[in-house]
PDB file of C-alpha atoms and ligand atoms in Angstrom:
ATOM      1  CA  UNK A   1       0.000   0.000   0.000  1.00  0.00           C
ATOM      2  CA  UNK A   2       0.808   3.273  -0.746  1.00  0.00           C
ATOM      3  CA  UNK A   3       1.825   5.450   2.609  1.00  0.00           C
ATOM      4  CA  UNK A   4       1.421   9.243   2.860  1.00  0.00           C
ATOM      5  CA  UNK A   5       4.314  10.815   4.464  1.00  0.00           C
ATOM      6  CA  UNK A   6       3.850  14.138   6.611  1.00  0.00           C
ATOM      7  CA  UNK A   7       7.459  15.516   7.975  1.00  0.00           C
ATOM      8  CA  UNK A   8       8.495  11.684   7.710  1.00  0.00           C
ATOM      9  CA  UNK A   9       6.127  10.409   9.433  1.00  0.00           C
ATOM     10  CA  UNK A  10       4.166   7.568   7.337  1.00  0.00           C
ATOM     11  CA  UNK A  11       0.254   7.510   7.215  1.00  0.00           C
ATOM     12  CA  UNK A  12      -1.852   4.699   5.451  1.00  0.00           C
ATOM     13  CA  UNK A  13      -4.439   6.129   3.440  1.00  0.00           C
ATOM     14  CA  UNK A  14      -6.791   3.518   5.035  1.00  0.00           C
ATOM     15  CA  UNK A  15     -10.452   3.697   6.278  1.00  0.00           C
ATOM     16  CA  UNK A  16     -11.589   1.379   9.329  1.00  0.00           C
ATOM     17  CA  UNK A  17     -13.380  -1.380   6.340  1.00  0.00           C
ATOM     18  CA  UNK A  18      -9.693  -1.232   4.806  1.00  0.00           C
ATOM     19  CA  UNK A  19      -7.380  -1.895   7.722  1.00  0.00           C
ATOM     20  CA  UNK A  20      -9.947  -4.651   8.541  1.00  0.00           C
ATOM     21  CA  UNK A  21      -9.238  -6.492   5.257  1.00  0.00           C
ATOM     22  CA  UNK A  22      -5.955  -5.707   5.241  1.00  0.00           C
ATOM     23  CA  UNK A  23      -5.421  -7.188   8.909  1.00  0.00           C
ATOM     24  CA  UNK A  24      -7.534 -10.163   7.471  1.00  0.00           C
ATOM     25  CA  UNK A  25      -5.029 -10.819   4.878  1.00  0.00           C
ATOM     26  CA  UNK A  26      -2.437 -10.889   6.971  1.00  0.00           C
ATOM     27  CA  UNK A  27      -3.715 -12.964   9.468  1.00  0.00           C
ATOM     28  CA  UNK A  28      -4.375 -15.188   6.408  1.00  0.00           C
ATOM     29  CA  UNK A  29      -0.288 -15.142   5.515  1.00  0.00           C
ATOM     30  CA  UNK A  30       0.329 -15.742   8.752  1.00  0.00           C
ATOM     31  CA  UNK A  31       1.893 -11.967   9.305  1.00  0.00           C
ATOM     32  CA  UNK A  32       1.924 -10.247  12.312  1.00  0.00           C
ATOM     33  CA  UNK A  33       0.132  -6.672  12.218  1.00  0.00           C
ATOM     34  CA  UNK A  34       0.845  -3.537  14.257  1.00  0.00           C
ATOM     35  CA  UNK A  35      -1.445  -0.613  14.001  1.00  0.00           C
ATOM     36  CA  UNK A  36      -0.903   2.853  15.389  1.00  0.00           C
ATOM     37  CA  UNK A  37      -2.939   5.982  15.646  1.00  0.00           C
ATOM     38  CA  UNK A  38      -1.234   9.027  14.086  1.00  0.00           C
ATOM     39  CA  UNK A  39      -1.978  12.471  14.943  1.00  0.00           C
ATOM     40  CA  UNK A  40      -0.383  15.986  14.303  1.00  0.00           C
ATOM     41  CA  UNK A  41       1.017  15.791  18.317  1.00  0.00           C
ATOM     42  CA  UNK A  42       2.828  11.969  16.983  1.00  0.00           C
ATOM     43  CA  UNK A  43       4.054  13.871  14.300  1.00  0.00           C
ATOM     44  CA  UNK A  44       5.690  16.984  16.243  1.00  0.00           C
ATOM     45  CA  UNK A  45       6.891  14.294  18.595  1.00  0.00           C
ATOM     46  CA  UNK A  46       8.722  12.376  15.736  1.00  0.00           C
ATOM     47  CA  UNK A  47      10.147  15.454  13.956  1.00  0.00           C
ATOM     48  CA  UNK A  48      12.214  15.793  17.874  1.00  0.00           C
ATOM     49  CA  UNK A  49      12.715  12.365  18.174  1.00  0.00           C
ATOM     50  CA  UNK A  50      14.082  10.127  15.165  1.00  0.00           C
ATOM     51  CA  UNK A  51      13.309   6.857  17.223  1.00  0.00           C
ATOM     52  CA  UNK A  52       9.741   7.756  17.707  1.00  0.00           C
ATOM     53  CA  UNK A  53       9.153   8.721  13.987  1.00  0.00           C
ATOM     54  CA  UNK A  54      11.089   4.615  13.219  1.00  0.00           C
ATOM     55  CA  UNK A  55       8.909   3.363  15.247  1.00  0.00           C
ATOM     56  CA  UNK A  56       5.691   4.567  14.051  1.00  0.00           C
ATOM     57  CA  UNK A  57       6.961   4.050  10.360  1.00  0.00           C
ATOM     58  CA  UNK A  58       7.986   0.662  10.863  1.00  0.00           C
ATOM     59  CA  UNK A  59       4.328  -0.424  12.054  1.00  0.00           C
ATOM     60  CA  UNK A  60       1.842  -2.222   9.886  1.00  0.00           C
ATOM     61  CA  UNK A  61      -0.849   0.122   9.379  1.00  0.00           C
ATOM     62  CA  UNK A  62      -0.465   3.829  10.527  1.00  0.00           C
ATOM     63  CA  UNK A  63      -3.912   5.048  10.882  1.00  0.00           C
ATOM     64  CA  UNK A  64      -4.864   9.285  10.444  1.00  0.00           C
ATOM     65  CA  UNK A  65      -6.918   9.903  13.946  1.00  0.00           C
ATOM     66  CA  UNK A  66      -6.835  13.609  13.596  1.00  0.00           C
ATOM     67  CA  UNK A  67      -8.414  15.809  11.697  1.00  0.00           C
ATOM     68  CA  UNK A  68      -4.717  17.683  11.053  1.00  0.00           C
ATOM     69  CA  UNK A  69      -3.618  14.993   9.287  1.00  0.00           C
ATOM     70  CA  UNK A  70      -6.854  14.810   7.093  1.00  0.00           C
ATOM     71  CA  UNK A  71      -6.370  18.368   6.304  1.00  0.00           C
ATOM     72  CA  UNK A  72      -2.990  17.404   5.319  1.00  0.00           C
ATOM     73  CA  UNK A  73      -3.805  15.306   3.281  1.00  0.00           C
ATOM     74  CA  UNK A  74      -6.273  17.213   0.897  1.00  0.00           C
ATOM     75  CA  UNK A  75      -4.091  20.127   0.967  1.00  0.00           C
ATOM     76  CA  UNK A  76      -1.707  18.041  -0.959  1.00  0.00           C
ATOM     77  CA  UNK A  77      -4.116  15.912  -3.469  1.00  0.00           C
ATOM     78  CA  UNK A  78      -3.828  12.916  -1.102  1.00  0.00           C
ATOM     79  CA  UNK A  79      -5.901  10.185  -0.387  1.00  0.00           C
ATOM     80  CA  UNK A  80      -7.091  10.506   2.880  1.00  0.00           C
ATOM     81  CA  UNK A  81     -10.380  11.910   3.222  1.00  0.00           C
ATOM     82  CA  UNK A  82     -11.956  11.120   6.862  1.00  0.00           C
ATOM     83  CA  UNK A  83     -10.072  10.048  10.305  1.00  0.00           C
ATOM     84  CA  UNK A  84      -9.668   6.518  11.349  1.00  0.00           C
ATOM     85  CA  UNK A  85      -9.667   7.290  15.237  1.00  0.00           C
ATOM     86  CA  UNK A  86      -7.987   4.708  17.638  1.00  0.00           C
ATOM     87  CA  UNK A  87     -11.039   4.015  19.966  1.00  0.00           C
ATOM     88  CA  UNK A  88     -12.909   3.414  17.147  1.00  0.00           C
ATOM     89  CA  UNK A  89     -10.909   1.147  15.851  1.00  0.00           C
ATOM     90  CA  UNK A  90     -10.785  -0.792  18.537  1.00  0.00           C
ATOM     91  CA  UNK A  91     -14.786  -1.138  18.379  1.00  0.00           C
ATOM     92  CA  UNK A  92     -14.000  -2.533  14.952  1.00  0.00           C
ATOM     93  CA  UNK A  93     -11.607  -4.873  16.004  1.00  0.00           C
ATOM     94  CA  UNK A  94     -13.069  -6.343  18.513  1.00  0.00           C
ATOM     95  CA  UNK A  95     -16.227  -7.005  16.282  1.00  0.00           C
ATOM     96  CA  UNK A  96     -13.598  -8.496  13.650  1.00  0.00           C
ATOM     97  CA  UNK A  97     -12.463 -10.861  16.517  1.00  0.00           C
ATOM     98  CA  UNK A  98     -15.894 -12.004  17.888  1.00  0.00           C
ATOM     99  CA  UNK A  99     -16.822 -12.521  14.170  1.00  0.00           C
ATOM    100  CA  UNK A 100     -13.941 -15.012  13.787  1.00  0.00           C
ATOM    101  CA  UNK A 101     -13.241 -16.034  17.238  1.00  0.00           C
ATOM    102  CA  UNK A 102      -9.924 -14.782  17.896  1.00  0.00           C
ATOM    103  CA  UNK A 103      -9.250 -14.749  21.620  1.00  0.00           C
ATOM    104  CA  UNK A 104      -8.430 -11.111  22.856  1.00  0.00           C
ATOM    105  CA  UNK A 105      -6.371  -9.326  25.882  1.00  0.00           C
ATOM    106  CA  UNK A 106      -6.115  -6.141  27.438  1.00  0.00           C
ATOM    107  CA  UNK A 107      -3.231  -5.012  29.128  1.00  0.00           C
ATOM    108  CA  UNK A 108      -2.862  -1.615  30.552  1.00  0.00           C
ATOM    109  CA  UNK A 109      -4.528   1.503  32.621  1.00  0.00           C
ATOM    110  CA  UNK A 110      -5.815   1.457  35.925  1.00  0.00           C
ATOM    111  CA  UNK A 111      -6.574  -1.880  37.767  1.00  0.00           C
ATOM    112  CA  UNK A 112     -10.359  -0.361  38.038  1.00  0.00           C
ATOM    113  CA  UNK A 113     -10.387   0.490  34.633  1.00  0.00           C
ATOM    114  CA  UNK A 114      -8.907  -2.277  32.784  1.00  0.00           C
ATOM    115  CA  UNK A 115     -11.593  -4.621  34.727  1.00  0.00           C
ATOM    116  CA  UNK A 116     -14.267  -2.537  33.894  1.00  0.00           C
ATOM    117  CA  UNK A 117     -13.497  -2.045  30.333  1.00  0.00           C
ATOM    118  CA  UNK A 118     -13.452  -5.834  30.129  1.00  0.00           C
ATOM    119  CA  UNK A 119     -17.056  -6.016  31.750  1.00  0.00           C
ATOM    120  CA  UNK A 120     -18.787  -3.408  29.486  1.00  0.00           C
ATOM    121  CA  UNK A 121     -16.414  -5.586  25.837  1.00  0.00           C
ATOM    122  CA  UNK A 122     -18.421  -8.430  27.079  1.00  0.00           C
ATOM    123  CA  UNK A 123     -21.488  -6.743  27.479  1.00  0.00           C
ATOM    124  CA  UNK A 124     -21.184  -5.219  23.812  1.00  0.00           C
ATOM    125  CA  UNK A 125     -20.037  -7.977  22.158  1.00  0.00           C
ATOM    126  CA  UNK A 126     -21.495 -11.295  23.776  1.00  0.00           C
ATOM    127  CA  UNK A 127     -20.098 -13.603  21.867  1.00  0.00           C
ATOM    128  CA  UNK A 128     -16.650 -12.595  22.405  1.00  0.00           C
ATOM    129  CA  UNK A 129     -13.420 -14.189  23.974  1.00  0.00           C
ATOM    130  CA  UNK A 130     -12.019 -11.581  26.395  1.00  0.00           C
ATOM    131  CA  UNK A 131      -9.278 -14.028  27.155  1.00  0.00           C
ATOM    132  CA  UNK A 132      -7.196 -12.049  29.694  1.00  0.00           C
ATOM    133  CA  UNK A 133      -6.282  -8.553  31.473  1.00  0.00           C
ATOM    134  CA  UNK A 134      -3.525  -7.099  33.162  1.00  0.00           C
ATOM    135  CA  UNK A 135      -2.897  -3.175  34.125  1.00  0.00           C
ATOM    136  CA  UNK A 136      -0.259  -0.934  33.068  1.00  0.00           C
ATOM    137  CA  UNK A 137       1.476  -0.199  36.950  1.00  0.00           C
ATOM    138  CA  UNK A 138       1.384  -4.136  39.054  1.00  0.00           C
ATOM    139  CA  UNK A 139       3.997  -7.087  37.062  1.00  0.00           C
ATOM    140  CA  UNK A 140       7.083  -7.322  35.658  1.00  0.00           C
ATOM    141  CA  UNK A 141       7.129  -7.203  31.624  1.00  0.00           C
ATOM    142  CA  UNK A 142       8.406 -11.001  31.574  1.00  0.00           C
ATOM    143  CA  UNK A 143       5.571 -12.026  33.200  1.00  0.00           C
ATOM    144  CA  UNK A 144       3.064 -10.085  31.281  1.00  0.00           C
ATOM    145  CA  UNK A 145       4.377 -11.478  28.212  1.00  0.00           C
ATOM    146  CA  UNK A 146       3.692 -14.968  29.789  1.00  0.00           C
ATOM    147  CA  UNK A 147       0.564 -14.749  30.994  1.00  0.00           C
ATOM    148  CA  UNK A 148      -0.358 -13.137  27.377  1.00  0.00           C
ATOM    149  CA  UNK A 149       0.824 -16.184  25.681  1.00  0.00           C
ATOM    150  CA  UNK A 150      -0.662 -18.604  28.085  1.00  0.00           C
ATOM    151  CA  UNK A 151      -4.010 -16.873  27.351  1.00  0.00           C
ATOM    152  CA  UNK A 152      -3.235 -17.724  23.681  1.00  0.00           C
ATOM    153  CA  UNK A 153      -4.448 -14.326  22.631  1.00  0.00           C
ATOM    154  CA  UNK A 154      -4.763 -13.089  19.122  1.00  0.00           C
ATOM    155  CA  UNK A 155      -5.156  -9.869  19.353  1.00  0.00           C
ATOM    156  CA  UNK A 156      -3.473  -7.429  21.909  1.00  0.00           C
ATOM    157  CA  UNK A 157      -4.684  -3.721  22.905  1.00  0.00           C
ATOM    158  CA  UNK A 158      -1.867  -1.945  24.780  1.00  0.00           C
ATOM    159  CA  UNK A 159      -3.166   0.839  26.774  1.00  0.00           C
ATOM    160  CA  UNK A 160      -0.095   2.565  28.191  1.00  0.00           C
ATOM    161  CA  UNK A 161       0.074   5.886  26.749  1.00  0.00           C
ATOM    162  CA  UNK A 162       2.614   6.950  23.985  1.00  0.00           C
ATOM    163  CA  UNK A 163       5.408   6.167  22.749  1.00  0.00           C
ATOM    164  CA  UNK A 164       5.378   4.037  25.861  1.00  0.00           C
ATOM    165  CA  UNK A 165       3.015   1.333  24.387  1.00  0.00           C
ATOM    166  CA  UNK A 166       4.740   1.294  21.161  1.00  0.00           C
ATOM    167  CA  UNK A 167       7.734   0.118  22.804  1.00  0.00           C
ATOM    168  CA  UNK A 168       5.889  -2.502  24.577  1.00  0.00           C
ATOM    169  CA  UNK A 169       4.733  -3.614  21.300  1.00  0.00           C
ATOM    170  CA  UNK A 170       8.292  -3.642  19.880  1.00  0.00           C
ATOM    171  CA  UNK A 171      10.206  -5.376  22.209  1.00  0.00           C
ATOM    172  CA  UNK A 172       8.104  -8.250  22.634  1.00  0.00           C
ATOM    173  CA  UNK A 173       6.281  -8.667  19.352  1.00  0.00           C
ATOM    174  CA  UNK A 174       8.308 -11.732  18.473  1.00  0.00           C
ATOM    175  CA  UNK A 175       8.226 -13.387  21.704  1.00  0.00           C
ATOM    176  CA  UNK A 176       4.232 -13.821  21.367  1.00  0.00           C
ATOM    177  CA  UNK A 177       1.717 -15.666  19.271  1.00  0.00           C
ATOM    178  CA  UNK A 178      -0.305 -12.720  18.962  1.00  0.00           C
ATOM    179  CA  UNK A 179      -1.408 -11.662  15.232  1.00  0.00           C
ATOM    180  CA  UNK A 180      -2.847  -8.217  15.571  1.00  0.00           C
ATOM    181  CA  UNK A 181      -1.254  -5.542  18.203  1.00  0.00           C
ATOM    182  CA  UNK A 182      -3.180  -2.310  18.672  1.00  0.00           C
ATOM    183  CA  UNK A 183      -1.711   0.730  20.627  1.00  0.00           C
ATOM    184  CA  UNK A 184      -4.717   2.134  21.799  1.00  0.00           C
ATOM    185  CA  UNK A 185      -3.665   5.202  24.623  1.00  0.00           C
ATOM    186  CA  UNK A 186      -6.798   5.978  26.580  1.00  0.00           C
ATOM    187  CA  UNK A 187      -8.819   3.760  25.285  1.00  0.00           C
ATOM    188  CA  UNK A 188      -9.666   1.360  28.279  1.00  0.00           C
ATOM    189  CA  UNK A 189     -10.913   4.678  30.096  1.00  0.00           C
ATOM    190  CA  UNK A 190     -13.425   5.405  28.093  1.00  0.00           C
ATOM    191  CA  UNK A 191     -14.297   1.971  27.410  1.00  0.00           C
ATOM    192  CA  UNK A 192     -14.962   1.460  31.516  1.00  0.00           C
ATOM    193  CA  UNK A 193     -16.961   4.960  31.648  1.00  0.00           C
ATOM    194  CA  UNK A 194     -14.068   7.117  33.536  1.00  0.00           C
ATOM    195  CA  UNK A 195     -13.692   9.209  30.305  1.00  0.00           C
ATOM    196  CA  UNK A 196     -15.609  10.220  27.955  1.00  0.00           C
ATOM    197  CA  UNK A 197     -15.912  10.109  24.130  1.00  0.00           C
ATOM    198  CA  UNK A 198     -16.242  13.490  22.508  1.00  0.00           C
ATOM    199  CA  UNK A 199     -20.342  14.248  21.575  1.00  0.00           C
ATOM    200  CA  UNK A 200     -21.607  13.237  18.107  1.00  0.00           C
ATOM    201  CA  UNK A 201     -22.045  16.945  17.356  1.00  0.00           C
ATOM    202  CA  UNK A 202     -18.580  17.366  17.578  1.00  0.00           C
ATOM    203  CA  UNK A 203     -17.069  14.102  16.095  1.00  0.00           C
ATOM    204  CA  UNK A 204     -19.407  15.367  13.536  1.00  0.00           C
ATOM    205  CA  UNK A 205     -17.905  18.764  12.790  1.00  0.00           C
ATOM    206  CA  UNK A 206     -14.386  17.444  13.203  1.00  0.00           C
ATOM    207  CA  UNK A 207     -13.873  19.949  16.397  1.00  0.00           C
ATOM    208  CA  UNK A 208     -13.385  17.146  18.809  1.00  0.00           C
ATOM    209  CA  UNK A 209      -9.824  18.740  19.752  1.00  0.00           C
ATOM    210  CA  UNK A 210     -12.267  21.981  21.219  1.00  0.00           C
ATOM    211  CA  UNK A 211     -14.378  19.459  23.002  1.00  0.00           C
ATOM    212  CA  UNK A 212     -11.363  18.216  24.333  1.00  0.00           C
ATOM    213  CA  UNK A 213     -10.134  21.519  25.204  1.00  0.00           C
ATOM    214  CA  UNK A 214     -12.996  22.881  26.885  1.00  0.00           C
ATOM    215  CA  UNK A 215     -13.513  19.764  28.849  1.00  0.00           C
ATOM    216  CA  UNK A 216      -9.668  19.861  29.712  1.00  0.00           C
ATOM    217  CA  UNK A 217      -8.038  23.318  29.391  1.00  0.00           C
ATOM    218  CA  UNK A 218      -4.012  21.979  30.146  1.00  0.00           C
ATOM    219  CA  UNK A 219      -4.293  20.590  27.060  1.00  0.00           C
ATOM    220  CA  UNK A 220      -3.277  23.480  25.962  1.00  0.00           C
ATOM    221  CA  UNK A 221      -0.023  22.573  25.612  1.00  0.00           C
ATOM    222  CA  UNK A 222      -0.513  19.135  23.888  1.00  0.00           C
ATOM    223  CA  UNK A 223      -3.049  20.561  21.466  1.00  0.00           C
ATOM    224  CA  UNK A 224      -0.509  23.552  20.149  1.00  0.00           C
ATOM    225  CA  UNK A 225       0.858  20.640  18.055  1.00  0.00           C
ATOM    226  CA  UNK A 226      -1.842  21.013  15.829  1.00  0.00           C
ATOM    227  CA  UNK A 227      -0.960  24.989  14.539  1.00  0.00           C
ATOM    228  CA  UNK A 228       2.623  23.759  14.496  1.00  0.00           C
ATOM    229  CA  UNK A 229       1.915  20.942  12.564  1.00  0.00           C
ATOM    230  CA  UNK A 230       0.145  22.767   9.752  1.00  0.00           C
ATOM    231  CA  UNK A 231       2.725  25.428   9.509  1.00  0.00           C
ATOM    232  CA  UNK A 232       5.260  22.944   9.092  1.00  0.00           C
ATOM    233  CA  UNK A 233       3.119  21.231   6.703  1.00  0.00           C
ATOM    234  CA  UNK A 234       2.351  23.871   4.364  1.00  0.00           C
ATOM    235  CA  UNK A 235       5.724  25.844   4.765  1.00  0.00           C
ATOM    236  CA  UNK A 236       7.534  22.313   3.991  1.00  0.00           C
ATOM    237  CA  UNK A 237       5.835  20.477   1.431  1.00  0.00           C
ATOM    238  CA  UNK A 238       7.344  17.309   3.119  1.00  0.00           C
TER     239      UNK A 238
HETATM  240  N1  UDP B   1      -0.833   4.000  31.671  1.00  0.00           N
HETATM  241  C1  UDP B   1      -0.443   2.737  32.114  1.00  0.00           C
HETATM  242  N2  UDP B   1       0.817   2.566  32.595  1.00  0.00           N
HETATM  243  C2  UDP B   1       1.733   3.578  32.659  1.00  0.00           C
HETATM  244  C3  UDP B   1       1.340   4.854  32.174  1.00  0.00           C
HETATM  245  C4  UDP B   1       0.039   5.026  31.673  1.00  0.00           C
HETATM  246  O1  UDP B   1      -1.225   1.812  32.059  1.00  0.00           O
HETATM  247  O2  UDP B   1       2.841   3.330  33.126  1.00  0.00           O
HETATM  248  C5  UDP B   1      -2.188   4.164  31.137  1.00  0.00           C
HETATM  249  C6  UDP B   1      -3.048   5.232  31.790  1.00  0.00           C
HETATM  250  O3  UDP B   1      -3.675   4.718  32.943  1.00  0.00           O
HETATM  251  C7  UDP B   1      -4.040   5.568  30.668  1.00  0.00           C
HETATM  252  C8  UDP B   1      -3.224   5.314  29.394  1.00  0.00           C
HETATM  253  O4  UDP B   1      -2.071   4.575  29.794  1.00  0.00           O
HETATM  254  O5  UDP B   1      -5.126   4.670  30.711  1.00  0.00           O
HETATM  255  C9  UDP B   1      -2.704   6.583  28.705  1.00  0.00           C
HETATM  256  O6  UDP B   1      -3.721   7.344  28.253  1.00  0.00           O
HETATM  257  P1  UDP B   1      -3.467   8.717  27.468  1.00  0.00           P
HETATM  258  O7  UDP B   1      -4.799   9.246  27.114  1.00  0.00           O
HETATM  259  O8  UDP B   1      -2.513   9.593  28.234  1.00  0.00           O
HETATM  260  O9  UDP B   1      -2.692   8.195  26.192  1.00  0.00           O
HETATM  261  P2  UDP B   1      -2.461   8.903  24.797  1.00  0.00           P
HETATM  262  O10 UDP B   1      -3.482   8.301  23.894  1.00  0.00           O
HETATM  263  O11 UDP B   1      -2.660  10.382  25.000  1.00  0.00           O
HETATM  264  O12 UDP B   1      -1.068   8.510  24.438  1.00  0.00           O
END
């Protein structure tokens, strides 16, 4: 597949039926897929940091959540044309797996959270194999890997914030069975109720960031990424 590349940072043109197939496939070759969530804040991060923009260039898929890097895209005659947000991702995954019975785990957040967000998967999807949890703070990173592979899991949501849970990912991809690894930040708190998704209206209007904002003014900081990032973008051309 053809990436898009914004300040070096790859992004798959993909939409959530397309990474779906494309994880299919895989799965089907017996490859192992890695899928990240790419934003204009990722992108600021890699342009400081050359092992943050290798890592999220040698994932699988690189998917655009944020709108910045939609904009981006159409500002140069790409392909990209809506955002392929992590949470919701995950909703498609784990659809994907209870279609097909792959056995998932969630490692990562809170104790409270992680357990919770496991109750309300099951609730969702009833047919689904929630095969294991851990959090992100208790056990040692051998162990997790073990008790991931005794669960025989398939697919893996890492919850530990970036570039933290790429790492993870990394450094113990090859030592597990696992066949689709999702780095999914936040995720598990909004899954168990503790935070909450941004309002239709403004998924809608593509203004979650101000949602986000109002709800949470220190993001402040973080969300200045986003003017950065489009400067760079259209003084570049890169
Ligand atoms: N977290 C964790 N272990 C750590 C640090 C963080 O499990 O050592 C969890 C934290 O509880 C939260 C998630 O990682 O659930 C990070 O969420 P955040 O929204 O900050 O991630 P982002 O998507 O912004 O990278």
């Amino acid at each position: 597949m053809m990436k898009e590349t914004f300040l070096g940072v790859d992004v798959a043109p993909v939409t959530y039926k397309r990474v779906i197939s494309e994880i299919s496939r895989n799965i089907d070759s017996g490859e192992q897929s890695t899928i990240v969530a790419v934003n204009p804040e990722k992108v600021m991060e890699a342009c400081k940091d050359e092992k943050v923009r290798e890592l999220i260039n040698s994932s699988t898929l690189q998917i655009p959540d944020g709108i910045g890097i939609v904009w981006a895209s159409k500002w140069r005659g790409g392909q990209i044309r809506e955002r392929v947000t992590g949470i919701d991702m995950m909703s498609y995954l784990l659809h994907f797996a209870e279609q097909k019975n792959l056995r998932v785990f969630l490692y990562g957040a809170e104790e409270d959270s992680v357990s919770k967000a496991r109750d309300n998967i099951e609730k969702h999807y009833p047919n689904i194999t929630v095969a294991g949890y851990e959090n992100g703070f208790d056990g040692n990173e051998d162990q997790v890997v073990q008790q991931i592979q005794d669960c025989q899991a398939d697919v893996l949501f890492v919850a530990l914030g970036s570039p933290k849970q790429e790492l993870w990912i990394r450094r113990n991809k090859e030592k597990l069975g696992v066949k689709v690894f999702q780095g999914v930040g936040g995720s598990f708190d909004v899954w168990a109720g503790k935070e909450k998704k941004a309002p239709k209206l403004y998924r809608d209007l593509n203004v979650e960031w101000l949602y986000r904002l109002v709800s949470d003014p220190k993001r402040i900081k973080r969300q200045l990424a986003l003017p950065k990032f489009a400067f760079c973008v259209l003084t570049k051309n890169r």
